[in-house]
CSV table of C-alpha atoms and ligand atoms in Angstrom, one decimal:
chain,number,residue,atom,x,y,z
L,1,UNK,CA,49.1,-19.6,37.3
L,2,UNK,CA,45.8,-17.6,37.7
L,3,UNK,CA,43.1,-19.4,40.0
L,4,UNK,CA,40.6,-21.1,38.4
L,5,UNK,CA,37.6,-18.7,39.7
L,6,UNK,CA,39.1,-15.8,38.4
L,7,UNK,CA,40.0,-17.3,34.8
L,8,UNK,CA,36.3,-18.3,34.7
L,9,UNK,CA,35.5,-14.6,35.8
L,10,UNK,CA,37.5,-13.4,33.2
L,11,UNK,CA,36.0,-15.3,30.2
L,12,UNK,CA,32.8,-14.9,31.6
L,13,UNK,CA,33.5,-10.9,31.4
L,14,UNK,CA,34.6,-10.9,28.3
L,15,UNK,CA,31.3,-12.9,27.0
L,16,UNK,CA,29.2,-10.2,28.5
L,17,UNK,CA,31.5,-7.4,27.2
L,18,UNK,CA,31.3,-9.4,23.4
L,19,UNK,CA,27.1,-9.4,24.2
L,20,UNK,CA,27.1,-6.0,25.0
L,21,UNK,CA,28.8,-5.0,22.1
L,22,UNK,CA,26.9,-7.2,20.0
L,23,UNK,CA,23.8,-5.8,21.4
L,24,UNK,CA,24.9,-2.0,21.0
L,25,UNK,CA,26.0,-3.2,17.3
L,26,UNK,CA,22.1,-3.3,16.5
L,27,UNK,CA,20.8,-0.6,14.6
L,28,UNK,CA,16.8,-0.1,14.9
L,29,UNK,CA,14.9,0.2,11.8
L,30,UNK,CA,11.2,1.7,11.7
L,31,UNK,CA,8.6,0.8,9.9
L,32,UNK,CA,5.5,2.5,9.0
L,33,UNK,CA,2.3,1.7,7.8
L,34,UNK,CA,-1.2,3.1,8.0
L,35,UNK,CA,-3.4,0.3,8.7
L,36,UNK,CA,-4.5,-2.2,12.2
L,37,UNK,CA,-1.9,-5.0,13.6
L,38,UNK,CA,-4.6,-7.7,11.8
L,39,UNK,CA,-4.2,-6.2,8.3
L,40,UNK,CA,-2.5,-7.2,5.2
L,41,UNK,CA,0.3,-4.6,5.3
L,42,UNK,CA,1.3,-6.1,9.4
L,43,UNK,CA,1.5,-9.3,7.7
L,44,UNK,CA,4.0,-8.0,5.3
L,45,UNK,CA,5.6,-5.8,7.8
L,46,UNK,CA,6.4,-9.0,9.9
L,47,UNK,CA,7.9,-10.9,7.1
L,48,UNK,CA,10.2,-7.9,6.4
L,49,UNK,CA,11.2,-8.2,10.3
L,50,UNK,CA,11.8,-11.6,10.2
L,51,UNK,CA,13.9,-11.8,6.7
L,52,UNK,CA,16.0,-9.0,7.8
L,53,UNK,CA,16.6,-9.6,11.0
L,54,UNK,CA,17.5,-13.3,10.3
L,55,UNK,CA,19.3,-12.0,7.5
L,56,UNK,CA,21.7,-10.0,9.5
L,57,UNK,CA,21.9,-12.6,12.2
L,58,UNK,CA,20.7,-9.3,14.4
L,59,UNK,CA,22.6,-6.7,13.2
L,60,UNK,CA,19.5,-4.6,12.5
L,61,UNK,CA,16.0,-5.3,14.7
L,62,UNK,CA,13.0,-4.1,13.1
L,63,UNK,CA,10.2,-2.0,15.1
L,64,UNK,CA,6.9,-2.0,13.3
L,65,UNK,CA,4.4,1.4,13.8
L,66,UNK,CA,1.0,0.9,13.0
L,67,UNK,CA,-2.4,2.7,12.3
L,68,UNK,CA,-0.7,5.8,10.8
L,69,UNK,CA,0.9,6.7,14.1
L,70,UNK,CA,3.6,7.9,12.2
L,71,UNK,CA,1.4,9.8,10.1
L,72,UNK,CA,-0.6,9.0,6.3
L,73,UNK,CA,1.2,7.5,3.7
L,74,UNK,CA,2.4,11.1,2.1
L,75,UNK,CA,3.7,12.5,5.6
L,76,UNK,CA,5.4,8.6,5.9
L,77,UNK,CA,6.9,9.5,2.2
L,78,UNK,CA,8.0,12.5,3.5
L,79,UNK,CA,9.2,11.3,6.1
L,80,UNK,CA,11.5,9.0,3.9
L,81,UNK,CA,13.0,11.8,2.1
L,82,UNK,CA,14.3,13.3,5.4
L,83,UNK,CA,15.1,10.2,6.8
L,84,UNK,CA,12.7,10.7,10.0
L,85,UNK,CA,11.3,7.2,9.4
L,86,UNK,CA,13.5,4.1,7.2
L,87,UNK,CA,10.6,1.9,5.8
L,88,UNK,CA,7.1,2.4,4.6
L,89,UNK,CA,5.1,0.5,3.2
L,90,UNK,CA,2.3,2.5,1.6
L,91,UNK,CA,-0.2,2.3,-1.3
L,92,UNK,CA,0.7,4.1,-4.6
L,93,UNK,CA,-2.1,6.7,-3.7
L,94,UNK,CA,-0.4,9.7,-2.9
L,95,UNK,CA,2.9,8.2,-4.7
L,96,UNK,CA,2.4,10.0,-7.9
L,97,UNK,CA,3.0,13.5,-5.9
L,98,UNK,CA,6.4,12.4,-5.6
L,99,UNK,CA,7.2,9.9,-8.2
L,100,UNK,CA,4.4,11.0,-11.0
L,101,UNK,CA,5.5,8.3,-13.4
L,102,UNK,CA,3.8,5.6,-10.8
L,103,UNK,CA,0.3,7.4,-11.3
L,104,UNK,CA,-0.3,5.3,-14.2
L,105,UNK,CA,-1.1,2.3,-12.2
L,106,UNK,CA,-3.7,4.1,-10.7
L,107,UNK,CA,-5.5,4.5,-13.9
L,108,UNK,CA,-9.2,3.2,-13.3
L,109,UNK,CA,-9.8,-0.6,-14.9
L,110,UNK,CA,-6.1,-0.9,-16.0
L,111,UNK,CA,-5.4,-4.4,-15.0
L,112,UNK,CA,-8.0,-7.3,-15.7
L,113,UNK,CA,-6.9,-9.6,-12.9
L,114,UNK,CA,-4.7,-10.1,-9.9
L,115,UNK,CA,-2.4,-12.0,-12.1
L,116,UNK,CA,-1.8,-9.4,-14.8
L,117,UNK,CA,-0.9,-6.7,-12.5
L,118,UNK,CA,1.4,-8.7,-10.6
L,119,UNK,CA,3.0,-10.1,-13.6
L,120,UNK,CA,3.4,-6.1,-14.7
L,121,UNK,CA,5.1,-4.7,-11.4
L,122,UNK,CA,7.1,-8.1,-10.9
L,123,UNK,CA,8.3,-7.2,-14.6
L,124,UNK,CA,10.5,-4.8,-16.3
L,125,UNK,CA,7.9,-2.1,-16.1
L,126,UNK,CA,7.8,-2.7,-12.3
L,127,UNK,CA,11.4,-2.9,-11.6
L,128,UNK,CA,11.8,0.6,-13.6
L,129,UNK,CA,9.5,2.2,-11.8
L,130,UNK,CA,11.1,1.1,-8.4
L,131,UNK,CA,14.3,2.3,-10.2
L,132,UNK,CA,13.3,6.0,-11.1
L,133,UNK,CA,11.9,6.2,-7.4
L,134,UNK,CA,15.9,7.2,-6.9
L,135,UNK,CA,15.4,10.3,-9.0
L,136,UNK,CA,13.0,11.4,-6.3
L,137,UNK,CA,15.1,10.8,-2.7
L,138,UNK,CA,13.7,7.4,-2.1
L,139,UNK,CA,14.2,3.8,-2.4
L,140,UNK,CA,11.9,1.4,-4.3
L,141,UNK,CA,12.5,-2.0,-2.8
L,142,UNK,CA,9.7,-3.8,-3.9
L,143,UNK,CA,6.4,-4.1,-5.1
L,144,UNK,CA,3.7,-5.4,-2.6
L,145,UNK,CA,0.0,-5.0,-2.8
L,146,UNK,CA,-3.4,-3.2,-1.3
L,147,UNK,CA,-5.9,-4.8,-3.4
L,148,UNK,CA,-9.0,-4.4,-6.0
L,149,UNK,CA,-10.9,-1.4,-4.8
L,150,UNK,CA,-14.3,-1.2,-4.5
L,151,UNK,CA,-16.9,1.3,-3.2
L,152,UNK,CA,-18.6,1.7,0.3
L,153,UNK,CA,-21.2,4.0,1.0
L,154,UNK,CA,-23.9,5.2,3.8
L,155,UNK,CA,-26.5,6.3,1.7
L,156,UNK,CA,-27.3,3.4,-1.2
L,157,UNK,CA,-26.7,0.3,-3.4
L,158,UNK,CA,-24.5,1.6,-6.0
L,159,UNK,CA,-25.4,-0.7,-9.0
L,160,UNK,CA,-24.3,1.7,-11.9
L,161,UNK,CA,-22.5,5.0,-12.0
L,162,UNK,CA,-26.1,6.8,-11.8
L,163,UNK,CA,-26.0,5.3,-8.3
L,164,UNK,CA,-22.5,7.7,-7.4
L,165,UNK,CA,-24.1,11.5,-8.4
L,166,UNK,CA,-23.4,13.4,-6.4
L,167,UNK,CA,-22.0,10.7,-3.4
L,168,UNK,CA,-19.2,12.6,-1.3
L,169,UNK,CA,-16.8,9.7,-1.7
L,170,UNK,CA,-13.3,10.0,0.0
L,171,UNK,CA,-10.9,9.4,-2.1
L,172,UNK,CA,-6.9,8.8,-2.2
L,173,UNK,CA,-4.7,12.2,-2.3
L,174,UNK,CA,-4.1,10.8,-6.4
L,175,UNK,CA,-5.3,13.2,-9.3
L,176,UNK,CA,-5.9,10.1,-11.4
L,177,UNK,CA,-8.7,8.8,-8.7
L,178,UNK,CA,-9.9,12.2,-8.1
L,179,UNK,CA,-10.4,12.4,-12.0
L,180,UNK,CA,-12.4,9.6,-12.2
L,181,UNK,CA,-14.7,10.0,-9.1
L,182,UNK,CA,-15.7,13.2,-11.2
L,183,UNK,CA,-16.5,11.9,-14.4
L,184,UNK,CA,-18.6,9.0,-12.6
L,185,UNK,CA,-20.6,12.3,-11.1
L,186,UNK,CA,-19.4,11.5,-7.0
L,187,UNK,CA,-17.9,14.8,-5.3
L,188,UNK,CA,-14.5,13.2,-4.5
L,189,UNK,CA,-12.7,14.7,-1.2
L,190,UNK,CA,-9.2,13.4,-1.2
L,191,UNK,CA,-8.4,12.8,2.5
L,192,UNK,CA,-5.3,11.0,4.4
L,193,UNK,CA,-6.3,7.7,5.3
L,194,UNK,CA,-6.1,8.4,9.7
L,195,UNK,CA,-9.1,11.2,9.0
L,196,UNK,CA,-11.8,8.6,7.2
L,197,UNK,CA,-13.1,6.9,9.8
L,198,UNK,CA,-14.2,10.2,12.0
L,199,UNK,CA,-15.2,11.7,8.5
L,200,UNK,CA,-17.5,8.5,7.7
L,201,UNK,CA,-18.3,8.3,11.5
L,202,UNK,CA,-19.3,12.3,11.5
L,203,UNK,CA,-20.5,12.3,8.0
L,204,UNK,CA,-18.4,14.5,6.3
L,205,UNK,CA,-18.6,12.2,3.9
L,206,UNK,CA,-21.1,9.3,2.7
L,207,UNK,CA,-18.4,6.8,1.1
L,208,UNK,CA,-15.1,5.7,0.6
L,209,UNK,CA,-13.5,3.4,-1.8
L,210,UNK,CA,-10.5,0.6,-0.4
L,211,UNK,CA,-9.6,-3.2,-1.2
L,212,UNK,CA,-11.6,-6.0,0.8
L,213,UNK,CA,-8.3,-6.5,2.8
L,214,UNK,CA,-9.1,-2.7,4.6
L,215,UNK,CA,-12.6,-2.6,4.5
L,216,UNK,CA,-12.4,-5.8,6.7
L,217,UNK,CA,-8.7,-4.6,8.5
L,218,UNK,CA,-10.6,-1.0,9.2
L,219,UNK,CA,-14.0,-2.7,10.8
L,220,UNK,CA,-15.8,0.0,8.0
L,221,UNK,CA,-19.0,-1.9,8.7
L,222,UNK,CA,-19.8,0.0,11.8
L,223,UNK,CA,-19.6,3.3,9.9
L,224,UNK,CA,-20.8,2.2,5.8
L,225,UNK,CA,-24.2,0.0,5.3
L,226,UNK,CA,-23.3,-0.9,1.6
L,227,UNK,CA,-20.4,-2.2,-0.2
L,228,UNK,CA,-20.7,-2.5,-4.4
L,229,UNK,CA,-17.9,-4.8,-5.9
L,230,UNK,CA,-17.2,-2.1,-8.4
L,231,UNK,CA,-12.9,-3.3,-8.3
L,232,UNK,CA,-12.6,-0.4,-10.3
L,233,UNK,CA,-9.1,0.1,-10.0
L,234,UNK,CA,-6.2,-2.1,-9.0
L,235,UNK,CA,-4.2,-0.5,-5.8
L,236,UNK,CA,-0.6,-1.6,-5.7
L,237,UNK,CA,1.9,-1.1,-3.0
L,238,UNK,CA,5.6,-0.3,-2.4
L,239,UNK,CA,8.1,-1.1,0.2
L,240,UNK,CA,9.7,2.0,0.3
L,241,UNK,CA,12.9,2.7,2.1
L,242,UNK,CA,14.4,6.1,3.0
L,243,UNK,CA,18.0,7.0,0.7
L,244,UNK,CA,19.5,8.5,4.5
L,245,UNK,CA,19.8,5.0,5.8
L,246,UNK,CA,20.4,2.7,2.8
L,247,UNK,CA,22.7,4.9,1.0
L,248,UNK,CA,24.9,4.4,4.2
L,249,UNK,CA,25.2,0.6,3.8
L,250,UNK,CA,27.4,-1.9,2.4
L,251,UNK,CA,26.0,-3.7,-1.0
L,252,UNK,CA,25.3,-6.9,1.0
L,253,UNK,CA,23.7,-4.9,3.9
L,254,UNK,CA,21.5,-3.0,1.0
L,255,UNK,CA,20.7,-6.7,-0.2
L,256,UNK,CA,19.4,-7.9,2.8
L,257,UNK,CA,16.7,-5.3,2.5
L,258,UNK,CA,16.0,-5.8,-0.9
L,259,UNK,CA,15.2,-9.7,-0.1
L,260,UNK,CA,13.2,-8.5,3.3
L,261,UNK,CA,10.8,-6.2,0.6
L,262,UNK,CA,10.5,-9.1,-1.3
L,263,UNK,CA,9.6,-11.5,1.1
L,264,UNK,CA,7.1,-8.9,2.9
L,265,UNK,CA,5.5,-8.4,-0.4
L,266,UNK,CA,5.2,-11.8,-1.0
L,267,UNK,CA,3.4,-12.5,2.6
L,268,UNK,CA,0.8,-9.4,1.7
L,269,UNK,CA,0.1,-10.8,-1.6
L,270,UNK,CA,-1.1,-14.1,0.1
L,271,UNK,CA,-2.4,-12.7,2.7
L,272,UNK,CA,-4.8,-9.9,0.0
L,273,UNK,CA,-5.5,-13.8,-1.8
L,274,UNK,CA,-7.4,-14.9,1.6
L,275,UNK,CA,-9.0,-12.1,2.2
L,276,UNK,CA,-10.5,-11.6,-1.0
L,277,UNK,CA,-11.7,-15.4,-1.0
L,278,UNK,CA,-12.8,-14.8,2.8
L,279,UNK,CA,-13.4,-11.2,3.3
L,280,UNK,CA,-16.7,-10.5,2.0
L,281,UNK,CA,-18.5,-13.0,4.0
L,282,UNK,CA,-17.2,-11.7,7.3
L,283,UNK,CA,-18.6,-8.4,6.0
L,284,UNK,CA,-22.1,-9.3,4.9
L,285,UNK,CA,-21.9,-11.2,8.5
L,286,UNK,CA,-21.1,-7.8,10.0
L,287,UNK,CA,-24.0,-6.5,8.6
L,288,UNK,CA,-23.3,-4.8,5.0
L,289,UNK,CA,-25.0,-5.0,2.3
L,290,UNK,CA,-23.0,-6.1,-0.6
L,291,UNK,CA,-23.5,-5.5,-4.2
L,292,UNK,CA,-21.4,-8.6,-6.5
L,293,UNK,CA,-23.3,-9.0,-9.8
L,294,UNK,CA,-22.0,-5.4,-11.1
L,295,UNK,CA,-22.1,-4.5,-14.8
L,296,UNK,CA,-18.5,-2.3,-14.7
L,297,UNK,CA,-19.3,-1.7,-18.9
L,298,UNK,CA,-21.0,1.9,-17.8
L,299,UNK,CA,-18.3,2.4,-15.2
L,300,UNK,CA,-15.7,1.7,-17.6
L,301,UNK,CA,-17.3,4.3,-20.2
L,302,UNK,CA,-17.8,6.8,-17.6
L,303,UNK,CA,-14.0,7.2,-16.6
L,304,UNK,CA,-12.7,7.2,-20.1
L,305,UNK,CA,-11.9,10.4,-19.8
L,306,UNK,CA,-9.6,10.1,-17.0
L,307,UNK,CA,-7.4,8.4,-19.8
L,308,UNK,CA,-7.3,11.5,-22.0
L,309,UNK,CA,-6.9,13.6,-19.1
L,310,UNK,CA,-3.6,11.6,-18.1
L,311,UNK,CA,-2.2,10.5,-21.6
L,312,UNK,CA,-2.3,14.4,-22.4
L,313,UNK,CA,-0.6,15.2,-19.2
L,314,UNK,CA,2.2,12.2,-18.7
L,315,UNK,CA,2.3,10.6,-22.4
L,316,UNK,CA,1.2,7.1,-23.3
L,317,UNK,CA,4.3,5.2,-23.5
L,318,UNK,CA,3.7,3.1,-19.8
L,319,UNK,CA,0.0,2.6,-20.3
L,320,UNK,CA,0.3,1.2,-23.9
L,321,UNK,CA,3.3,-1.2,-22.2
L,322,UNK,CA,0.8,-2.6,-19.5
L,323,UNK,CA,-2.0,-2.9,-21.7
L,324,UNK,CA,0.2,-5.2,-23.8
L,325,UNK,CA,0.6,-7.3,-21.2
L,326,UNK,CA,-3.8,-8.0,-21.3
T,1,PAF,O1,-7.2,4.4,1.1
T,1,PAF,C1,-6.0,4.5,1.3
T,1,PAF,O2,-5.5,5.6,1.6
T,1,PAF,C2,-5.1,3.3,1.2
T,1,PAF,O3,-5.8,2.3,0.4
T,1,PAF,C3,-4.7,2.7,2.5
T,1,PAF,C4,-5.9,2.2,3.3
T,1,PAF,C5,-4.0,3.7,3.4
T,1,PAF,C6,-3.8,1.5,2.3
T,1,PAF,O4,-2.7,1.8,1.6
């Protein structure tokens, strides 16, 4: 018989050596996103974290990077494809570079309402889309969300597109945005996201254009006077994961971050819901000067041919789809 101490000893050993396997077991997942710990896309990053890591009762702990420390969303994209970072959540700005079929849903006044474009990604338009991201060394996992954009500027009220000539107005690294900046008469400089603030703080250029959810997540107030609620074009986002890691795991390991996407995207969409019922308050408190009661009719004209533009170089099969859905 073995004394009592040392059984004890022994199955306490073993406990530690079963924790210490356990604990080595845990594979770390990163997650990038461009934006502050308060913003919309942390919010969704946490949910992911939580879901997954419940999920796998630990088997895979989740560690956020925020601010673009791992670089703007097309290095992050990049960075999928080679498998140097496993999630991103990122806006379909500089998307279309990899994945040009997504640049539709950039197209200027495309979707009428928050409910129509969420009804069009959470759809079979939407789940293709995440589908054909394959084609292009990535993994579409879901469909979350930036916002309505709308313009900031420090030079003036823009009331009508007269207002933009000849603005320098930062824009997304997206031909379709860069398109339509032109034909409203702004000089648009495409521009990774990390860079704006110096370039607004230094004046490299006079405005910008982003959802409520970043103009408030980015404090743009100390560096834009005006804001105009142009929501000239709906800005979706996509959990994105890289094909190095997820090709490598088991279907109900793939699952668990398929349901982790979901969940983070549905945690951004409420969290973009507030803000846009909250947001513009705080900024007017803040000190901007913000522009509601906007006539979009002349907008709308003036980027129609954006449209032509795009239908001549990617068809018109996906936009006629969407606008179905009006
Ligand atoms: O303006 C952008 O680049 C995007 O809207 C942002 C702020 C990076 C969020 O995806």
């Amino acid at each position: 018989r073995r004394p009592l101490v040392t059984a004890i000893g022994g199955a306490v050993s073993l406990t530690l050596a079963g924790m210490a396997l356990q604990a080595q077991a845990a594979t770390e997942i990163s997650l990038g996103h461009t934006l502050s710990s308060t913003s919309h896309y942390a919010v969704g990053a946490q949910a992911f974290k939580e879901t997954l890591e419940e999920l796998s009762d630990g088997a895979f702990t989740v560690t956020e990077h925020t601010s673009g420390s791992l670089g703007g969303e097309r290095e992050m994209i990049e960075g999928l494809q080679i498998g140097t970072v496993d999630i991103v959540i990122t806006s379909t700005g500089p998307l279309g570079n990899f994945v040009p079929e997504t640049y539709v849903l950039d197209l200027p006044f495309l979707f009428e309402d928050y409910d129509q474009a969420r009804c069009v990604l959470d759809g079979e338009l939407g789940d293709e889309l995440l589908t054909k991201m394959s084609d292009h060394d990535l993994v579409g996992l879901a469909w979350s969300e930036n916002g309505f954009r709308h313009m900031t500027n420090s030079r003036r009220e823009i009331a009508s597109p007269a207002d933009a000539d000849g603005l320098r107005v930062r824009t997304m690294e997206n031909e379709v945005h860069q398109e339509a900046f032109r034909q409203m008469g702004a000089r648009p400089t495409p521009m990774a996201f990390p860079e704006l603030f110096t370039a607004l703080q230094q004046g490299t250029v006079d405005g910008q254009e982003n959802p409520i959810t970043v103009i408030v997540a980015t404090n743009f107030w100390e560096v834009q006077d005006y804001l105009s609620l142009t929501g000239h074009v709906y800005s979706p986002a996509a959990v994105l994961g890289s094909p190095i890691l997820l090709d490598g795991l088991s279907d109900e390991e793939r699952e668990w971050f398929h349901e982790a996407a979901r969940a983070s995207a549905e945690a951004t969409r409420q969290e973009v819901s507030r803000l846009e019922e909250e947001g513009v308050a705080l900024l007017e408190e803040n000190g901007m000067t913000v522009k509601t009661d906007i006539d979009i009719g002349p907008f709308q004209d003036a980027v129609e041919p954006a449209y032509e533009i795009f239908t001549a170089e990617h068809g018109s099969e996906m936009l006629e789809r969407i606008q179905e859905k009006a």
